PDB file of C-alpha atoms in Angstrom:
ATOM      1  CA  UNK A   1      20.711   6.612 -43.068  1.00 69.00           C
ATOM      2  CA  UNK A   2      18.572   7.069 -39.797  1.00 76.00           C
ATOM      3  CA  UNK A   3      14.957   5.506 -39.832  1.00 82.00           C
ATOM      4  CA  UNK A   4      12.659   7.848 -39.957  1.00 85.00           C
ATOM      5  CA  UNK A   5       9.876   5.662 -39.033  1.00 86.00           C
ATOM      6  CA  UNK A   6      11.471   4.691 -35.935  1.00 88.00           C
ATOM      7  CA  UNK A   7      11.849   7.501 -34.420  1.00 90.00           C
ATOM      8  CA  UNK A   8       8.446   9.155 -35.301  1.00 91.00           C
ATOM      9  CA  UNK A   9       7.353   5.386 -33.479  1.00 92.00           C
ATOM     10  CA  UNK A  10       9.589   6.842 -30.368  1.00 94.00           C
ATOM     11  CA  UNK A  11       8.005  10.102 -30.653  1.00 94.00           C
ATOM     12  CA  UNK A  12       4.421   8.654 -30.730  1.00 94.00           C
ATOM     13  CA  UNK A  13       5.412   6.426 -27.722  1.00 95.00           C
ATOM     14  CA  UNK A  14       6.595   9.175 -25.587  1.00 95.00           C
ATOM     15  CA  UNK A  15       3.146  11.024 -26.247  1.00 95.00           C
ATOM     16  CA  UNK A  16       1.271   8.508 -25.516  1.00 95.00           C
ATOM     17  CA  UNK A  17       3.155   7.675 -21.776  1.00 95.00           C
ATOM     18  CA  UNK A  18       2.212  11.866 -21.648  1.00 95.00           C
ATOM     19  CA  UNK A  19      -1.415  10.998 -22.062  1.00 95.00           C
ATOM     20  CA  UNK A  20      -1.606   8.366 -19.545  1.00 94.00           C
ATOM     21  CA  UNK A  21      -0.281  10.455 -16.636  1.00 92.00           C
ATOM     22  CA  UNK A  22      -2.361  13.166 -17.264  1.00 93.00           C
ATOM     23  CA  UNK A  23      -5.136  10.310 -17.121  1.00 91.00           C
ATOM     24  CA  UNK A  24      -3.677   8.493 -13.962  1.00 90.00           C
ATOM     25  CA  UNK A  25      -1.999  10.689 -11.885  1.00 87.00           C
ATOM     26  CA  UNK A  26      -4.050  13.148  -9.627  1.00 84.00           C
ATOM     27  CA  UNK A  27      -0.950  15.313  -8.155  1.00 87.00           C
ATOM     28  CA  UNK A  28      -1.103  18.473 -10.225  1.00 89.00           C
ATOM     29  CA  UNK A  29       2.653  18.223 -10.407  1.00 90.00           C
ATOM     30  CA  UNK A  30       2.689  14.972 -12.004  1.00 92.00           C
ATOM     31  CA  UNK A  31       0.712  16.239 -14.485  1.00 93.00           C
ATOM     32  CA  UNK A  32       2.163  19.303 -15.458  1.00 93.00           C
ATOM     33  CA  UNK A  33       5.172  17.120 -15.696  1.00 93.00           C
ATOM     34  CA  UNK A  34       3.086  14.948 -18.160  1.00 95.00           C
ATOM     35  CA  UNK A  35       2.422  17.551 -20.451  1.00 95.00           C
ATOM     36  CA  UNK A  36       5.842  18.277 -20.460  1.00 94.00           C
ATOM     37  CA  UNK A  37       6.645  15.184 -21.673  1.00 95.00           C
ATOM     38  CA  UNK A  38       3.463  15.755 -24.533  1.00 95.00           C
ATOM     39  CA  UNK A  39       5.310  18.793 -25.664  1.00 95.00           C
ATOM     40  CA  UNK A  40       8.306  17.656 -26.049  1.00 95.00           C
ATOM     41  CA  UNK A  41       7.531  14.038 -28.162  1.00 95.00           C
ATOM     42  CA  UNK A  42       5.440  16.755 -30.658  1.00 95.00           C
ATOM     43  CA  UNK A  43       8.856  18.542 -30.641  1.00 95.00           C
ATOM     44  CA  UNK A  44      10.427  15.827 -31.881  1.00 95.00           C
ATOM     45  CA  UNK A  45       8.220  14.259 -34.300  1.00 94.00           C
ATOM     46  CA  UNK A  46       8.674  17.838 -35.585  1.00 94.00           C
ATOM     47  CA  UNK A  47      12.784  18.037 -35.607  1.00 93.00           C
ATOM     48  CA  UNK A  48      12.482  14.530 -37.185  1.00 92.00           C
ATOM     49  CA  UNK A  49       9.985  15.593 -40.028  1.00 91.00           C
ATOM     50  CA  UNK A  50      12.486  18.428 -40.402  1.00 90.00           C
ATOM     51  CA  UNK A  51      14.651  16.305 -40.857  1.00 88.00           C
ATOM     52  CA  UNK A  52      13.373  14.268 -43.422  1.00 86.00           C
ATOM     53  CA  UNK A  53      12.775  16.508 -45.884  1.00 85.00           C
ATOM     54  CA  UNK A  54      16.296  18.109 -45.227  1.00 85.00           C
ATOM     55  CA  UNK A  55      14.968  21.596 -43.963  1.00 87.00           C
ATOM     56  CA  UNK A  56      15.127  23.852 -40.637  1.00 89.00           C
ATOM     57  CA  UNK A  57      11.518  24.560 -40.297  1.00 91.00           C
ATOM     58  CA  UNK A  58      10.969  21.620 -37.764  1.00 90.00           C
ATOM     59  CA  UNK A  59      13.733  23.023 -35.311  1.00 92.00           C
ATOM     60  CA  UNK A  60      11.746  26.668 -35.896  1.00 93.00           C
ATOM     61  CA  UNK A  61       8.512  24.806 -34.951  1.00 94.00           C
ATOM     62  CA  UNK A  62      10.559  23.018 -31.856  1.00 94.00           C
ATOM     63  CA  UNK A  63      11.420  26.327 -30.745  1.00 94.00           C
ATOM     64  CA  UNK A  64       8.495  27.621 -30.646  1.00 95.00           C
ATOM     65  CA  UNK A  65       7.072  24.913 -28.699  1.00 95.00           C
ATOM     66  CA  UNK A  66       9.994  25.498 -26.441  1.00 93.00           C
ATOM     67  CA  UNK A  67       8.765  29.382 -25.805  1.00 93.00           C
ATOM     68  CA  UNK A  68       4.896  27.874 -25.311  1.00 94.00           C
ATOM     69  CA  UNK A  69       6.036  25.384 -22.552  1.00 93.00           C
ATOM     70  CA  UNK A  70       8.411  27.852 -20.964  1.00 92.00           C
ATOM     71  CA  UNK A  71       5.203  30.317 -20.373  1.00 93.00           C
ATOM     72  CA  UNK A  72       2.915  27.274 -19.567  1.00 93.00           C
ATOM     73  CA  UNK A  73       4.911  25.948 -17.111  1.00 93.00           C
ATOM     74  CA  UNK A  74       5.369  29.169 -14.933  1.00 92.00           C
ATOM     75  CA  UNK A  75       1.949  30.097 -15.400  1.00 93.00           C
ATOM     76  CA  UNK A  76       1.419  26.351 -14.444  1.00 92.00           C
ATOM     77  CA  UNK A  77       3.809  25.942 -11.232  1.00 91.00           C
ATOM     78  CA  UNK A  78       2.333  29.813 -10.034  1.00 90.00           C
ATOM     79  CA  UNK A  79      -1.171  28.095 -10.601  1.00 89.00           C
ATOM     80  CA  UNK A  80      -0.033  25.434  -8.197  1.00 89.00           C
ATOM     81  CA  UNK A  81       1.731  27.328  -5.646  1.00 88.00           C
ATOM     82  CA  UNK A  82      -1.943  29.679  -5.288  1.00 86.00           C
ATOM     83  CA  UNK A  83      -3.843  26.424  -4.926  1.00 85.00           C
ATOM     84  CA  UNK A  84      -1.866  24.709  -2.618  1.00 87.00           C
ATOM     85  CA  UNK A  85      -1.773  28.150  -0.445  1.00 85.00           C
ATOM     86  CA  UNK A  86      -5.448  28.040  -0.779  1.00 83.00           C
ATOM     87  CA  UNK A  87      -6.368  24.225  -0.545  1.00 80.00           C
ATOM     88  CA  UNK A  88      -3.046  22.459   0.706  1.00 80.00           C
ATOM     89  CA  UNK A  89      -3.591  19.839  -1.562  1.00 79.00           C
ATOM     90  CA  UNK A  90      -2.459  19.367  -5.063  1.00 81.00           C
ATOM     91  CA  UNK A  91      -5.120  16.367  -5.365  1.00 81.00           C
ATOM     92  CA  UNK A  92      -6.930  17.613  -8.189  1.00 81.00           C
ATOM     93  CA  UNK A  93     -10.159  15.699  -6.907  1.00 81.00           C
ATOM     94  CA  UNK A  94     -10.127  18.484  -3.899  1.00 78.00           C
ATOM     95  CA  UNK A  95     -10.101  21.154  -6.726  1.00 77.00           C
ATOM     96  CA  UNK A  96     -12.412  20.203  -9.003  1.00 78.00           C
ATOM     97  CA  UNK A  97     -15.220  21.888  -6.559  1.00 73.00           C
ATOM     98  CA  UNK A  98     -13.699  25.524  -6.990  1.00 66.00           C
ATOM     99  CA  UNK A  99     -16.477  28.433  -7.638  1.00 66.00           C
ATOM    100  CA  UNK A 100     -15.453  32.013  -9.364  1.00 55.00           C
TER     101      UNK A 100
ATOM    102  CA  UNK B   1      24.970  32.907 -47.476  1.00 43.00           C
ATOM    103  CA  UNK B   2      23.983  28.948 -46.268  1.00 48.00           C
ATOM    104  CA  UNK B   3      26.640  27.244 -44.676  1.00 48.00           C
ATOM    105  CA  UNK B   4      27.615  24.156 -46.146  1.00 49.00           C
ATOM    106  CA  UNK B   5      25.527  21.386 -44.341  1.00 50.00           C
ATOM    107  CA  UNK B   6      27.529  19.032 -42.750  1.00 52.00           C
ATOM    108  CA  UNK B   7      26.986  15.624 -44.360  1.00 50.00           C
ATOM    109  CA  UNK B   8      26.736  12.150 -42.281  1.00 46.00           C
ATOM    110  CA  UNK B   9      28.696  10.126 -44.952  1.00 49.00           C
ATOM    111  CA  UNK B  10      31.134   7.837 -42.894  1.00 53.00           C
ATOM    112  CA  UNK B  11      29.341   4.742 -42.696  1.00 54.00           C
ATOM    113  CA  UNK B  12      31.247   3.960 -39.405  1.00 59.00           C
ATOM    114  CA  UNK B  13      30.000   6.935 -38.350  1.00 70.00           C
ATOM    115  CA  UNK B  14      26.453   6.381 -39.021  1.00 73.00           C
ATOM    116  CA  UNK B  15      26.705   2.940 -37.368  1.00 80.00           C
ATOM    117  CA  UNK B  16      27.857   4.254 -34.010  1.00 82.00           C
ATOM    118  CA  UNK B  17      24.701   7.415 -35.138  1.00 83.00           C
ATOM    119  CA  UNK B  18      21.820   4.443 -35.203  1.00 86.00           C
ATOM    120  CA  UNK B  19      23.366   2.382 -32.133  1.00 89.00           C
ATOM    121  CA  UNK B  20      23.115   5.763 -30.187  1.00 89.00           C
ATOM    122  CA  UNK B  21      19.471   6.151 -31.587  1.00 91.00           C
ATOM    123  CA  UNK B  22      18.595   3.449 -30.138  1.00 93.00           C
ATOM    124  CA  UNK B  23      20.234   3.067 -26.800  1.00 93.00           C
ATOM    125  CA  UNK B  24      18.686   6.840 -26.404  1.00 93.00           C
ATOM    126  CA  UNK B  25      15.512   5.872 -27.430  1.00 94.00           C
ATOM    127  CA  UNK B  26      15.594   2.827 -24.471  1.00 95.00           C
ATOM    128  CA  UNK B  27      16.824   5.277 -22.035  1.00 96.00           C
ATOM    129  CA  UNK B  28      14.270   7.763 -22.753  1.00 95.00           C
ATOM    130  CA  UNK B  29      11.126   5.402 -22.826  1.00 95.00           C
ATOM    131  CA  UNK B  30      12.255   3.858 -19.681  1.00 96.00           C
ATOM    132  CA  UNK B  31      13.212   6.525 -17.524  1.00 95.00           C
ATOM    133  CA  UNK B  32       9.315   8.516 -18.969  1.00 95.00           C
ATOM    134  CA  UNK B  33       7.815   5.216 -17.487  1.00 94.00           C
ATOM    135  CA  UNK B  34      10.004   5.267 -14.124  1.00 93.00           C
ATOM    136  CA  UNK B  35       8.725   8.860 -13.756  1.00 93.00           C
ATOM    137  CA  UNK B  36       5.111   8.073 -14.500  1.00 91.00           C
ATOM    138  CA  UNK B  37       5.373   5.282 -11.975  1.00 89.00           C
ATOM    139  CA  UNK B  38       7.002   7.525  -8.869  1.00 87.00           C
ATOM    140  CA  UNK B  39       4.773   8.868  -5.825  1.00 86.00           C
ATOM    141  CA  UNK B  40       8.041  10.760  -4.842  1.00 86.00           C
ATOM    142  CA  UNK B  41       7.994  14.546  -6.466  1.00 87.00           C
ATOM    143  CA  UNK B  42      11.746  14.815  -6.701  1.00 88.00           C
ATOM    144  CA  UNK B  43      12.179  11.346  -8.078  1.00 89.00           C
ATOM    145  CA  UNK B  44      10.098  11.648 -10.943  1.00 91.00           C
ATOM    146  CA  UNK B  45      11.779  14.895 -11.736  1.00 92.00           C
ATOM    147  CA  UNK B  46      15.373  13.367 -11.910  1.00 93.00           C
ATOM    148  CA  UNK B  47      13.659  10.544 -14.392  1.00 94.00           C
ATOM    149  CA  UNK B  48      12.430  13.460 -16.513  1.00 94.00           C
ATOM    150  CA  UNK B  49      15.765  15.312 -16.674  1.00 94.00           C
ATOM    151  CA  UNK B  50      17.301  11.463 -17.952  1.00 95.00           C
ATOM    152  CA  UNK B  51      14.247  11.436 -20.071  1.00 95.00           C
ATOM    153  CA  UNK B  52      14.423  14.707 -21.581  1.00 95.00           C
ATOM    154  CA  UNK B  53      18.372  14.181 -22.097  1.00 95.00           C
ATOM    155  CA  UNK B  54      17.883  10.961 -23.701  1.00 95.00           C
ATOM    156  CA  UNK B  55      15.665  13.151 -26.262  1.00 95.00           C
ATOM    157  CA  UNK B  56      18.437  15.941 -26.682  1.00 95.00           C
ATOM    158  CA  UNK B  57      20.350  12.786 -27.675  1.00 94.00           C
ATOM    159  CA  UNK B  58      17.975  11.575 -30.220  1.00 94.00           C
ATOM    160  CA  UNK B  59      17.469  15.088 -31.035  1.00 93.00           C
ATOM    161  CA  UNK B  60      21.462  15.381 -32.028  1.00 92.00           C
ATOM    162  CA  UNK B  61      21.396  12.249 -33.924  1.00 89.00           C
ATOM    163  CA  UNK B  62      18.505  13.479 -35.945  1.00 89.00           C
ATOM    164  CA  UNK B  63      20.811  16.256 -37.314  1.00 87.00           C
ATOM    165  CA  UNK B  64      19.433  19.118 -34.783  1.00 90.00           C
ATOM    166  CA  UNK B  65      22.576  19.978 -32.754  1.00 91.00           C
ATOM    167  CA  UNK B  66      20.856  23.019 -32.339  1.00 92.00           C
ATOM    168  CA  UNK B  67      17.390  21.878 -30.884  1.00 92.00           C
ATOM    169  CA  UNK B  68      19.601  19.282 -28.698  1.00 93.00           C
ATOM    170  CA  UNK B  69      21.675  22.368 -27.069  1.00 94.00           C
ATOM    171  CA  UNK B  70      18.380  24.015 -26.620  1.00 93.00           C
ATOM    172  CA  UNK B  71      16.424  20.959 -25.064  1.00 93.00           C
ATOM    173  CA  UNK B  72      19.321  20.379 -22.765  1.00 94.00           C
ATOM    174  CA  UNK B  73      19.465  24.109 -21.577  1.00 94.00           C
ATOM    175  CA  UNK B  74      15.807  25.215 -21.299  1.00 92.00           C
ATOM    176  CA  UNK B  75      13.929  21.678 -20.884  1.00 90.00           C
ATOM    177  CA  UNK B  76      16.748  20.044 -19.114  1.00 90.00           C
ATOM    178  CA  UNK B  77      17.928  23.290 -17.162  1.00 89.00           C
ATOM    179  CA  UNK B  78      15.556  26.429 -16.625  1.00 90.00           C
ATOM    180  CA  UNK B  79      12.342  24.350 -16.882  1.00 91.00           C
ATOM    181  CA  UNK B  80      13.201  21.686 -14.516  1.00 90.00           C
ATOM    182  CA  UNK B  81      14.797  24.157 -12.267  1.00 90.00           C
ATOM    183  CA  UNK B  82      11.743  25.869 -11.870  1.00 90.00           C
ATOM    184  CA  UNK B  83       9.695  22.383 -11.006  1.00 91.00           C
ATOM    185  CA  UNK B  84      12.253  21.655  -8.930  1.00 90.00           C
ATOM    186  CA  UNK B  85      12.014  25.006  -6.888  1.00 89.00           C
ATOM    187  CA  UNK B  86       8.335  24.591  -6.871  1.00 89.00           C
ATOM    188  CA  UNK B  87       8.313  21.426  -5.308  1.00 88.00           C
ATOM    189  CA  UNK B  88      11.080  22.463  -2.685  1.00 87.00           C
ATOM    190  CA  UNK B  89       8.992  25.711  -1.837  1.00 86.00           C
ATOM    191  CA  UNK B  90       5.633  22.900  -1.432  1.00 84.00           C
ATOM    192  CA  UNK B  91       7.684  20.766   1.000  1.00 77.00           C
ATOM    193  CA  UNK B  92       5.641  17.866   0.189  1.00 74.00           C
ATOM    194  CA  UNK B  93       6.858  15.518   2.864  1.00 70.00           C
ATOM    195  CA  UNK B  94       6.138  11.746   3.150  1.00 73.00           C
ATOM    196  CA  UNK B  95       2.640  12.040   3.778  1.00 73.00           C
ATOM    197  CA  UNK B  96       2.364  13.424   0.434  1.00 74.00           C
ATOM    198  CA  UNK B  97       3.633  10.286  -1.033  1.00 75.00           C
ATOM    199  CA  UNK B  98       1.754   7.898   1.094  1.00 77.00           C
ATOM    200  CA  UNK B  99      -1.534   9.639   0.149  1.00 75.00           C
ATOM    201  CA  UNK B 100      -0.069   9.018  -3.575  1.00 76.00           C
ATOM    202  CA  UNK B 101       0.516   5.856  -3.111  1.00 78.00           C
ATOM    203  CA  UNK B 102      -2.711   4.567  -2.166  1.00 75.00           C
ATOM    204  CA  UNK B 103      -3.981   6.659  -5.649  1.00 74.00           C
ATOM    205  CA  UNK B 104      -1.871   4.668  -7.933  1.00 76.00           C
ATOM    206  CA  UNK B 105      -3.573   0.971  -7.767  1.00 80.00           C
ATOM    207  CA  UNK B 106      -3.482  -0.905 -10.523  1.00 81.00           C
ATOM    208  CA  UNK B 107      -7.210  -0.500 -10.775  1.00 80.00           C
ATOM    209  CA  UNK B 108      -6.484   3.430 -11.668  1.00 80.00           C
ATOM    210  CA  UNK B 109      -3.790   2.258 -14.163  1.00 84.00           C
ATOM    211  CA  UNK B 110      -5.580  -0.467 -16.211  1.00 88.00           C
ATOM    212  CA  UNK B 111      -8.100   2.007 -18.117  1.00 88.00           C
ATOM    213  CA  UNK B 112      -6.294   4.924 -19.616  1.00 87.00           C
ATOM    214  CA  UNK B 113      -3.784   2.480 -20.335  1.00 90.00           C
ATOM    215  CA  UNK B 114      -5.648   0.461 -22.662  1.00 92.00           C
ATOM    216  CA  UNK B 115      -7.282   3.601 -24.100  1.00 92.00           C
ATOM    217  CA  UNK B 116      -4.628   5.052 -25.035  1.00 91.00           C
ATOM    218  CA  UNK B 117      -2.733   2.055 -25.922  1.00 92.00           C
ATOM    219  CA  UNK B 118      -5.706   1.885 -28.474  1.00 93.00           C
ATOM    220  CA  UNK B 119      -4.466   5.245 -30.090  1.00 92.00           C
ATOM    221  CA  UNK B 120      -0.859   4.126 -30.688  1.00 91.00           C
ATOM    222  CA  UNK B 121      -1.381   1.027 -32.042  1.00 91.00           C
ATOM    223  CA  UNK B 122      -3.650   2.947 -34.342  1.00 90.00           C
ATOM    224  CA  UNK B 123      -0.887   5.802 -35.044  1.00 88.00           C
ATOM    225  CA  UNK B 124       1.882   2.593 -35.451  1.00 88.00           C
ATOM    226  CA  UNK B 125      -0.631   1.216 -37.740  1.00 89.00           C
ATOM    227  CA  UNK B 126      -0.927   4.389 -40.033  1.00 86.00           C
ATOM    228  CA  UNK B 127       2.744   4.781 -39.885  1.00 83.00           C
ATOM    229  CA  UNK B 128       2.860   1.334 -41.182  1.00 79.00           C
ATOM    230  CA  UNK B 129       1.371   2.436 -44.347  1.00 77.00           C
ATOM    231  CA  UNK B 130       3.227   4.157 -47.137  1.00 69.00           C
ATOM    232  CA  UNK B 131       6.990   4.514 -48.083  1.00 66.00           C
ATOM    233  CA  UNK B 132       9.003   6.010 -44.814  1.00 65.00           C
ATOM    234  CA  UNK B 133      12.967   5.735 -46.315  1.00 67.00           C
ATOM    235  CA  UNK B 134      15.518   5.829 -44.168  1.00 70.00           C
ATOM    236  CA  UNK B 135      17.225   9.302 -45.523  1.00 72.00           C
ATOM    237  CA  UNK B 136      20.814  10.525 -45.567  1.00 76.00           C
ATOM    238  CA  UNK B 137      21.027  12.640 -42.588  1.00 77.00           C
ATOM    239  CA  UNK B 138      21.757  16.091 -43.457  1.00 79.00           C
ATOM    240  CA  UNK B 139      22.945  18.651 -39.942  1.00 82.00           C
ATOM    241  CA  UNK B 140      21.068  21.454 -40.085  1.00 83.00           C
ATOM    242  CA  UNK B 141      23.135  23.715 -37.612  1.00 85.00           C
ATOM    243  CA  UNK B 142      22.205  27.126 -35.920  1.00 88.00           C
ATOM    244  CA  UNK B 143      22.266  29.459 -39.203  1.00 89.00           C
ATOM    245  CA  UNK B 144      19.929  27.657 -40.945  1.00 89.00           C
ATOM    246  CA  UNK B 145      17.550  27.707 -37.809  1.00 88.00           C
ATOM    247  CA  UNK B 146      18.512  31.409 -37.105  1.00 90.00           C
ATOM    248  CA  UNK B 147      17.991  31.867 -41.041  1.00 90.00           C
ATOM    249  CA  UNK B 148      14.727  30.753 -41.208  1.00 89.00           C
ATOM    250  CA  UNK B 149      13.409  31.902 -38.009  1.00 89.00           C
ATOM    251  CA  UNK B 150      14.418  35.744 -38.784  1.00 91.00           C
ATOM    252  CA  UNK B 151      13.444  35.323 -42.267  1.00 89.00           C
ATOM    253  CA  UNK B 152       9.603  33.718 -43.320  1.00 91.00           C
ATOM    254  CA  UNK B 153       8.995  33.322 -39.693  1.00 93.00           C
ATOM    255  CA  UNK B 154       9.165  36.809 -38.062  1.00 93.00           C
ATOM    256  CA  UNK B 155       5.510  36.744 -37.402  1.00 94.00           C
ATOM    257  CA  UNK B 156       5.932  33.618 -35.751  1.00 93.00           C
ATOM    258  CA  UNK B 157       9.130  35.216 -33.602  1.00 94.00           C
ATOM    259  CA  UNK B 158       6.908  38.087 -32.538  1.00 94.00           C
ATOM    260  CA  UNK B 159       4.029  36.071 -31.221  1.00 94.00           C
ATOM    261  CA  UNK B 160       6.046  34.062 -29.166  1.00 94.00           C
ATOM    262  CA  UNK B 161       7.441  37.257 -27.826  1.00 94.00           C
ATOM    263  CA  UNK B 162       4.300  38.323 -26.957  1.00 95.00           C
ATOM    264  CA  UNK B 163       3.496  34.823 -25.131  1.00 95.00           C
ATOM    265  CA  UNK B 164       6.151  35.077 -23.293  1.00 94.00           C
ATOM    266  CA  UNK B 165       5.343  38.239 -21.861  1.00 95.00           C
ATOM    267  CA  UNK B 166       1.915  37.145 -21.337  1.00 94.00           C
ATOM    268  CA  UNK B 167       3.465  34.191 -19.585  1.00 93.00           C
ATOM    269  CA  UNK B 168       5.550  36.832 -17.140  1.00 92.00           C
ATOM    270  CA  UNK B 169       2.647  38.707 -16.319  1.00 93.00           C
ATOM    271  CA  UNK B 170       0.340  36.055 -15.249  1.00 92.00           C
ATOM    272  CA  UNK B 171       3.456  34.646 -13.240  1.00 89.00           C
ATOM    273  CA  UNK B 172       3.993  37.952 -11.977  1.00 89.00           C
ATOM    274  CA  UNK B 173       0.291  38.222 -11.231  1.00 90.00           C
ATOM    275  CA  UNK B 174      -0.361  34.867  -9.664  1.00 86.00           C
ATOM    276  CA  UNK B 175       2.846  34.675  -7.724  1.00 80.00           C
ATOM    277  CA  UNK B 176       2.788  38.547  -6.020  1.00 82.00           C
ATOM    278  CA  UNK B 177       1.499  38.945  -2.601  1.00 65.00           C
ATOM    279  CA  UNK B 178      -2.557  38.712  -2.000  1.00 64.00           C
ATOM    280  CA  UNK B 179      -4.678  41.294  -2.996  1.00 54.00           C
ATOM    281  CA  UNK B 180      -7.261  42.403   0.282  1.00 52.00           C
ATOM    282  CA  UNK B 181      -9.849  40.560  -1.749  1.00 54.00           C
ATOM    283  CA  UNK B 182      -8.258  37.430  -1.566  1.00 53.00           C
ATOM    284  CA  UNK B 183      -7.074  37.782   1.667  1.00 52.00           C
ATOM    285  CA  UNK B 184     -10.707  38.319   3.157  1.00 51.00           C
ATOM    286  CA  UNK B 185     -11.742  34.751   1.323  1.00 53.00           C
ATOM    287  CA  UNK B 186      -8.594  32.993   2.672  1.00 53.00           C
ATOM    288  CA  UNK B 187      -9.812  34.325   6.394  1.00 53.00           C
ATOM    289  CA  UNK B 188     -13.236  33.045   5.133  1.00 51.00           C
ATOM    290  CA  UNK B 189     -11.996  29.916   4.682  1.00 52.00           C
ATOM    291  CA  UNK B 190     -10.048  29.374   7.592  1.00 45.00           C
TER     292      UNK B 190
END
C-alpha cells in the first residue's frame, strides 16, 4: 500500500527545485540541467498516476517524455556549444542582446 | 495475452517497499538541491545522476520496473553522457566558477524562491483536498508498456519518431562545421 499522495508531493517538490534554477541560475548549462529535472518530476507524477489507477498508460506517457528530452537536450547542448563558439560565455545575460 | 501482474502482497515486503520510498525520496530532494546550489559544472552533474537514480528508485517502487530501467539508461546514461561531453568539450575552467559564484548571492536566491514556494504550497494544498488512498501496488512490467504503446498509442509512437529525427537534424545542423555565412559574421565579430 504505497501513498500515493506522497509521492505526487515528491514529484511536485522536484518540479518546483526545476523552476527555481531556471529562475536563479544564469549558466545555460545549469539550466538545461533544470529542465531536466522539470521533465523528469512530470514523468513521475505520470508513472505514479499510472499507477494508481493500475494501468500502463503513465509509463507510455513517461516514455514519451523520455524521447522529447532526449531531442531537447541535443538540440539544447548543440545550441550551447554554437553560442559559446560565438560569445564564449554561457551567461545568458551576454545573450539576451542577439539580433537575426 | 496479459501477463499476470505481479502483486505486492507480502506485507514485509511492502514495509522494506515504503522505507525505500522514502529514503529515495530524501536522496533525491537533497542531491536536486546540492546540484542547484553548485557553481562547479561537473559537480552538479554527478548530483543529478544521484538525483535522477534516486527517481529510478522511486520509479521501481511505484511498480514501473520498466520506466526505472529506462530512467537509469537514457536519463542516467546517454543523457548525462552527452552533458557531460558538452561540458568537457567547453573546458570551463575555474574562472568559470568564480564568475558563478559571485551570481549566486543570496539576494538572487530569495525571490524565485518564495515565488515558487508560493505555487507548491498551493499544489500541496489542492492535493490536500479529496480522497488520495494508499492503493495495492500492482507491477506493471514491459508487456503491458510494450502492449499499450504498439496498440492505442501508435500515433503517439510515430510522432515521437518523427521528433527524434527532427531532434538529429537540428543536432546535425547546429553541430556541423560553419557555413561561409557564418564564418564571415564570426570574422565580423572578431
Amino acid at each position: 500500500m504505497l501513498p500515493i499522495r506522497e509521492g505526487f508531493i515528491v514529484a511536485g517538490i522536484l518540479f518546483t527545485l526545476g523552476v527555481v534554477g531556471v529562475l536563479v541560475r544564469r549558466n545555460l548549462l545549469f539550466v538545461l540541467m533544470s529542465i531536466e529535472i522539470m521533465l523528469n518530476a512530470a514523468g513521475l507524477a505520470f508513472v505514479i498516476a499510472g499507477t494508481r489507477w493500475g494501468q500502463p498508460d503513465g509509463q507510455v506517457m513517461f516514455l514519451f517524455i523520455l524521447a522529447m528530452a532526449a531531442a531537447e537536450v541535443s538540440v539544447g547542448l548543440g545550441l550551447v556549444l554554437e553560442l559559446y563558439h560565438q560569445f564564449k560565455t554561457l551567461d545568458t545575460d551576454a545573450i539576451s542582446r542577439m539580433k537575426g | 495475452m496479459r501477463a499476470r501482474p505481479w502483486m505486492f502482497t507480502d506485507f514485509c515486503r511492502e514495509g522494506k517497499m515504503i522505507a525505500a520510498f522514502y529514503t529515495a525520496s530524501a536522496v533525491a530532494i537533497i542531491a536536486t538541491i546540492l546540484m542547484l546550489t553548485r557553481v562547479n559544472a561537473v559537480h552538479a552533474l554527478l548530483h543529478l545522476i544521484v538525483s535522477l537514480l534516486a527517481v529510478a528508485v522511486i520509479l521501481f517502487d511505484f511498480g514501473a520496473p520498466f520506466a526505472a530501467a529506462l530512467e537509469v539508461i537514457i536519463y542516467a546514461g546517454a543523457i548525462m553522457v552527452l552533458f557531460v561531453f558538452v561540458v568537457m568539450l567547453l573546458n570551463l575552467g575555474e574562472a568559470a566558477a568564480r564568475a558563478e559564484r559571485a551570481l549566486l548571492k543570496p539576494s538572487a536566491w530569495i525571490g524565485p524562491s518564495i515565488l515558487t514556494l508560493i505555487l507548491l504550497a498551493e499544489f500541496l494544498w489542492l492535493l490536500g483536498h479529496g480522497v488520495a488512498p494508499a492503493v495495492q501496488v500492482v507491477s506493471q512490467g514491459p508487456v503491458e508498456v510494450g502492449m499499450a504503446l504498439f496498440g492505442p498509442y501508435m500515433l503517439g509512437v510515430e510522432l515521437a519518431s518523427m521528433l527524434l529525427l527532427a531532434g538529429l537534424v537540428a543536432a546535425y545542423h547546429l553541430g556541423t562545421a560553419k557555413s561561409p555565412r557564418s564564418e564571415a559574421t564570426h570574422a565580423s565579430h572578431s
